[in-house]
Amino acid sequence: MLAREGVRVVVHGRSAERAQAVAAEIGAGGGRAATVLGDLMLDADVEHVVAGAEAAFDGIDILINNAGGTSVEATHGWFETPQEEWTYAYRQNTLPAVRLAQAFAPRMKERGWGRMIQVSSRDAIAPYAEFGPHGAAKAALNNLTVSLSRELAGSGVTSNTVVPGLIWTPLAAPWFKQLAREQGSEDPRVGEEYAIKHLLRAAVPRVGRPEDVAAAVCFLASPLADYITGSTLRVDGGAIATV
């Protein structure tokens, strides 16, 4: 979606095949894209990613901090979760954003314009006991977005967070299939409908799509959002029951 708006995109990932597939899709649509590979939990890889991204199109003006994740299934209760899982969640979900912000934001300040956009999770503000480490790490991401916005005050560079609700992705698909089987069906759409009616209780009666999140990111990345910084934009169909 950014490419369709005229943005030259550096696609980051750990899989060359998947990153190149995204870049090829952008190219087929008339956009320009490059790829850079690396594990953002490793210092050497971060340096490689930063150098490659900067070289691709002579600097980065918009950074989308979208790295992170968690296990699809919780394997421990809150009290039984080992300390290593809490530490790993922080290294996986929070520190990559810190590393890339420290690398790219000063150069954006020098140019007088830039966008730092963190992709968080509903788990950050409406946490589940089963995913304690992930929720805490994402909450830290929300917090650093605000402190970063203060550090960037008056520079022309903004820092904001997008908080998706439940989005239909390959990671969520097994859960919908499980819900469908519990209802006596093999059709994941049955699981989706059950989740909408009985679990999400969202104001918008559907599961989110990646395009919903992309639209929010594009808005925050655009000049239309010059007066928005330090903010959290929820893209959840009204499902998160918190102010």
Tab-separated table of C-alpha atoms in Angstrom:
chain	number	residue	atom	x	y	z
A	1	MET	CA	0.000	0.000	0.000
A	2	LEU	CA	2.871	2.387	0.723
A	3	ALA	CA	4.328	1.578	-2.688
A	4	ARG	CA	1.021	2.426	-4.363
A	5	GLU	CA	1.265	5.837	-2.681
A	6	GLY	CA	4.647	6.368	-4.330
A	7	VAL	CA	6.924	5.264	-1.479
A	8	ARG	CA	10.109	3.408	-2.391
A	9	VAL	CA	10.040	0.418	-0.062
A	10	VAL	CA	12.834	-1.576	1.548
A	11	VAL	CA	11.382	-4.969	2.447
A	12	HIS	CA	13.029	-6.512	5.499
A	13	GLY	CA	12.800	-10.115	6.623
A	14	ARG	CA	14.756	-13.229	7.498
A	15	SER	CA	13.670	-15.256	4.459
A	16	ALA	CA	15.100	-14.219	1.108
A	17	GLU	CA	12.314	-16.018	-0.742
A	18	ARG	CA	9.512	-14.286	1.139
A	19	ALA	CA	11.126	-10.838	1.060
A	20	GLN	CA	11.806	-11.088	-2.659
A	21	ALA	CA	8.219	-12.198	-3.279
A	22	VAL	CA	6.928	-9.006	-1.632
A	23	ALA	CA	9.409	-6.880	-3.580
A	24	ALA	CA	8.366	-8.596	-6.815
A	25	GLU	CA	4.698	-7.896	-6.084
A	26	ILE	CA	5.523	-4.224	-5.533
A	27	GLY	CA	7.504	-4.135	-8.766
A	28	ALA	CA	4.681	-5.773	-10.703
A	29	GLY	CA	2.398	-2.989	-9.506
A	30	GLY	CA	4.738	-0.322	-10.838
A	31	GLY	CA	6.472	0.449	-7.528
A	32	ARG	CA	10.123	0.334	-6.526
A	33	ALA	CA	11.413	-2.023	-3.846
A	34	ALA	CA	14.626	-3.477	-2.494
A	35	THR	CA	15.194	-6.214	0.060
A	36	VAL	CA	17.454	-6.514	3.081
A	37	LEU	CA	17.798	-9.595	5.274
A	38	GLY	CA	18.732	-10.035	8.913
A	39	ASP	CA	17.634	-11.127	12.375
A	40	LEU	CA	16.957	-7.972	14.388
A	41	MET	CA	17.753	-9.804	17.630
A	42	LEU	CA	21.414	-10.036	16.549
A	43	ASP	CA	23.712	-6.998	16.659
A	44	ALA	CA	25.666	-7.911	13.530
A	45	ASP	CA	22.482	-8.479	11.550
A	46	VAL	CA	21.060	-5.137	12.709
A	47	GLU	CA	24.143	-3.360	11.406
A	48	HIS	CA	23.748	-5.180	8.083
A	49	VAL	CA	20.063	-4.282	7.843
A	50	VAL	CA	20.703	-0.607	8.637
A	51	ALA	CA	23.515	-0.317	6.098
A	52	GLY	CA	21.543	-2.100	3.395
A	53	ALA	CA	18.405	-0.080	3.968
A	54	GLU	CA	20.267	3.228	3.938
A	55	ALA	CA	22.077	2.311	0.731
A	56	ALA	CA	18.996	1.084	-1.139
A	57	PHE	CA	17.385	4.478	-1.766
A	58	ASP	CA	19.830	6.966	-0.266
A	59	GLY	CA	18.326	7.067	3.226
A	60	ILE	CA	15.197	6.100	5.155
A	61	ASP	CA	12.400	8.605	5.794
A	62	ILE	CA	9.727	6.203	7.107
A	63	LEU	CA	10.454	3.340	9.488
A	64	ILE	CA	7.777	0.721	10.192
A	65	ASN	CA	8.809	-1.270	13.264
A	66	ASN	CA	6.822	-4.439	12.586
A	67	ALA	CA	9.227	-7.130	13.795
A	68	GLY	CA	8.108	-9.336	16.663
A	69	GLY	CA	5.740	-12.140	17.488
A	70	THR	CA	4.764	-14.814	19.945
A	71	SER	CA	3.859	-18.481	20.090
A	72	VAL	CA	0.414	-19.293	18.697
A	73	GLU	CA	-0.248	-21.480	21.729
A	74	ALA	CA	0.622	-20.581	25.314
A	75	THR	CA	2.767	-23.372	26.735
A	76	HIS	CA	2.935	-22.173	30.350
A	77	GLY	CA	0.694	-20.568	32.915
A	78	TRP	CA	1.584	-17.050	34.076
A	79	PHE	CA	3.322	-18.275	37.251
A	80	GLU	CA	5.092	-21.123	35.459
A	81	THR	CA	6.463	-19.012	32.606
A	82	PRO	CA	10.256	-19.092	32.947
A	83	GLN	CA	12.173	-15.834	33.148
A	84	GLU	CA	13.852	-16.646	29.847
A	85	GLU	CA	10.516	-16.316	28.016
A	86	TRP	CA	9.960	-12.839	29.461
A	87	THR	CA	13.448	-11.797	28.414
A	88	TYR	CA	13.083	-13.344	24.968
A	89	ALA	CA	9.762	-11.553	24.355
A	90	TYR	CA	11.417	-8.220	25.166
A	91	ARG	CA	14.370	-8.966	22.891
A	92	GLN	CA	11.987	-10.039	20.123
A	93	ASN	CA	9.328	-7.330	20.324
A	94	THR	CA	10.877	-4.242	21.920
A	95	LEU	CA	14.613	-4.042	21.370
A	96	PRO	CA	14.481	-4.279	17.550
A	97	ALA	CA	12.464	-1.052	17.534
A	98	VAL	CA	14.973	0.599	19.866
A	99	ARG	CA	17.913	-0.468	17.716
A	100	LEU	CA	16.384	0.748	14.474
A	101	ALA	CA	15.137	4.004	16.008
A	102	GLN	CA	18.616	4.752	17.287
A	103	ALA	CA	20.006	4.068	13.822
A	104	PHE	CA	17.495	5.901	11.634
A	105	ALA	CA	15.867	8.674	13.693
A	106	PRO	CA	18.978	10.898	14.057
A	107	ARG	CA	19.363	10.952	10.271
A	108	MET	CA	15.698	11.823	9.867
A	109	LYS	CA	16.223	14.721	12.291
A	110	GLU	CA	19.099	15.997	10.176
A	111	ARG	CA	16.829	16.030	7.123
A	112	GLY	CA	13.995	17.667	9.080
A	113	TRP	CA	11.285	15.094	8.323
A	114	GLY	CA	10.526	11.485	9.157
A	115	ARG	CA	8.105	8.927	10.502
A	116	MET	CA	8.659	6.284	13.186
A	117	ILE	CA	5.695	3.896	13.290
A	118	GLN	CA	5.579	0.989	15.721
A	119	VAL	CA	3.156	-1.906	15.146
A	120	SER	CA	2.084	-3.139	18.563
A	121	SER	CA	-0.750	-5.469	19.620
A	122	ARG	CA	-4.091	-5.428	21.425
A	123	ASP	CA	-2.231	-7.565	23.970
A	124	ALA	CA	-0.378	-4.402	25.044
A	125	ILE	CA	-3.490	-2.667	26.384
A	126	ALA	CA	-5.933	-5.573	26.853
A	127	PRO	CA	-3.583	-8.371	27.951
A	128	TYR	CA	-4.279	-12.064	28.354
A	129	ALA	CA	-2.800	-14.067	31.222
A	130	GLU	CA	-1.743	-16.730	28.719
A	131	PHE	CA	0.506	-14.300	26.841
A	132	GLY	CA	2.050	-12.310	29.678
A	133	PRO	CA	5.540	-11.886	28.200
A	134	HIS	CA	4.231	-10.813	24.796
A	135	GLY	CA	1.779	-8.300	26.270
A	136	ALA	CA	4.398	-6.774	28.547
A	137	ALA	CA	6.906	-6.429	25.696
A	138	LYS	CA	4.318	-4.792	23.439
A	139	ALA	CA	3.285	-2.437	26.257
A	140	ALA	CA	6.929	-1.379	26.466
A	141	LEU	CA	6.792	-0.698	22.719
A	142	ASN	CA	3.817	1.614	23.244
A	143	ASN	CA	5.701	3.398	26.007
A	144	LEU	CA	8.890	3.918	24.027
A	145	THR	CA	6.821	5.395	21.205
A	146	VAL	CA	5.836	8.244	23.526
A	147	SER	CA	9.308	8.821	24.963
A	148	LEU	CA	10.716	8.782	21.433
A	149	SER	CA	8.163	11.392	20.368
A	150	ARG	CA	9.417	13.623	23.198
A	151	GLU	CA	13.010	13.136	22.099
A	152	LEU	CA	12.035	14.076	18.539
A	153	ALA	CA	10.038	17.174	19.535
A	154	GLY	CA	10.389	20.043	17.078
A	155	SER	CA	12.388	18.005	14.594
A	156	GLY	CA	9.742	17.269	11.974
A	157	VAL	CA	9.927	13.573	12.858
A	158	THR	CA	6.912	11.924	14.486
A	159	SER	CA	6.566	8.694	16.461
A	160	ASN	CA	3.298	6.778	16.705
A	161	THR	CA	1.955	3.310	17.414
A	162	VAL	CA	-0.619	1.246	15.540
A	163	VAL	CA	-2.413	-1.355	17.688
A	164	PRO	CA	-4.107	-4.025	15.570
A	165	GLY	CA	-6.890	-6.170	16.921
A	166	LEU	CA	-7.457	-9.679	15.612
A	167	ILE	CA	-6.236	-9.704	12.004
A	168	TRP	CA	-6.710	-12.574	9.566
A	169	THR	CA	-3.177	-13.757	8.794
A	170	PRO	CA	-1.550	-17.175	8.353
A	171	LEU	CA	-0.613	-17.012	12.047
A	172	ALA	CA	-4.260	-16.680	13.086
A	173	ALA	CA	-5.628	-19.237	10.607
A	174	PRO	CA	-5.013	-22.312	12.836
A	175	TRP	CA	-7.048	-20.707	15.620
A	176	PHE	CA	-10.013	-20.178	13.309
A	177	LYS	CA	-9.741	-23.784	12.155
A	178	GLN	CA	-9.720	-24.949	15.774
A	179	LEU	CA	-12.818	-22.877	16.552
A	180	ALA	CA	-14.534	-24.321	13.478
A	181	ARG	CA	-13.799	-27.894	14.567
A	182	GLU	CA	-15.209	-27.151	18.003
A	183	GLN	CA	-18.415	-26.184	16.181
A	184	GLY	CA	-18.348	-29.401	14.115
A	185	SER	CA	-17.013	-27.889	10.888
A	186	GLU	CA	-13.772	-27.979	8.887
A	187	ASP	CA	-14.475	-24.582	7.316
A	188	PRO	CA	-12.345	-21.846	8.956
A	189	ARG	CA	-15.003	-19.305	7.999
A	190	VAL	CA	-17.262	-20.966	10.555
A	191	GLY	CA	-14.587	-20.319	13.161
A	192	GLU	CA	-14.300	-16.715	12.049
A	193	GLU	CA	-18.060	-16.196	12.349
A	194	TYR	CA	-18.056	-17.781	15.814
A	195	ALA	CA	-15.217	-15.520	16.948
A	196	ILE	CA	-17.031	-12.425	15.662
A	197	LYS	CA	-20.291	-13.250	17.427
A	198	HIS	CA	-19.104	-14.775	20.697
A	199	LEU	CA	-15.490	-13.774	21.402
A	200	LEU	CA	-14.531	-10.452	19.800
A	201	ARG	CA	-17.752	-8.535	20.433
A	202	ALA	CA	-16.428	-5.841	18.130
A	203	ALA	CA	-18.479	-2.890	16.975
A	204	VAL	CA	-17.520	-3.765	13.391
A	205	PRO	CA	-18.786	-7.333	12.819
A	206	ARG	CA	-15.831	-8.820	10.972
A	207	VAL	CA	-12.239	-9.891	11.525
A	208	GLY	CA	-9.626	-7.364	10.482
A	209	ARG	CA	-7.515	-7.719	7.370
A	210	PRO	CA	-3.894	-6.675	6.775
A	211	GLU	CA	-5.203	-3.887	4.532
A	212	ASP	CA	-6.890	-2.297	7.562
A	213	VAL	CA	-3.558	-2.016	9.356
A	214	ALA	CA	-1.769	-0.882	6.189
A	215	ALA	CA	-4.248	1.975	5.746
A	216	ALA	CA	-3.552	3.231	9.274
A	217	VAL	CA	0.199	3.018	8.682
A	218	CYS	CA	-0.110	4.913	5.393
A	219	PHE	CA	-2.078	7.685	7.086
A	220	LEU	CA	0.460	8.103	9.890
A	221	ALA	CA	3.284	8.044	7.340
A	222	SER	CA	1.698	10.786	5.250
A	223	PRO	CA	1.904	14.592	5.539
A	224	LEU	CA	-1.745	14.471	6.674
A	225	ALA	CA	-0.495	13.255	10.069
A	226	ASP	CA	2.002	16.076	10.728
A	227	TYR	CA	0.177	17.065	13.934
A	228	ILE	CA	-0.009	13.533	15.349
A	229	THR	CA	2.835	12.177	17.471
A	230	GLY	CA	3.141	10.089	20.628
A	231	SER	CA	-0.255	8.581	19.820
A	232	THR	CA	-1.711	5.078	19.782
A	233	LEU	CA	-4.079	4.307	16.913
A	234	ARG	CA	-6.244	1.236	17.531
A	235	VAL	CA	-7.279	-0.759	14.461
A	236	ASP	CA	-9.528	-3.311	16.115
A	237	GLY	CA	-13.078	-2.750	14.948
A	238	GLY	CA	-13.933	-1.465	18.416
A	239	ALA	CA	-13.123	-4.789	20.077
A	240	ILE	CA	-10.723	-3.559	22.778
A	241	ALA	CA	-12.819	-2.693	25.827
A	242	THR	CA	-10.611	-0.004	27.323
A	243	VAL	CA	-10.432	3.774	27.199
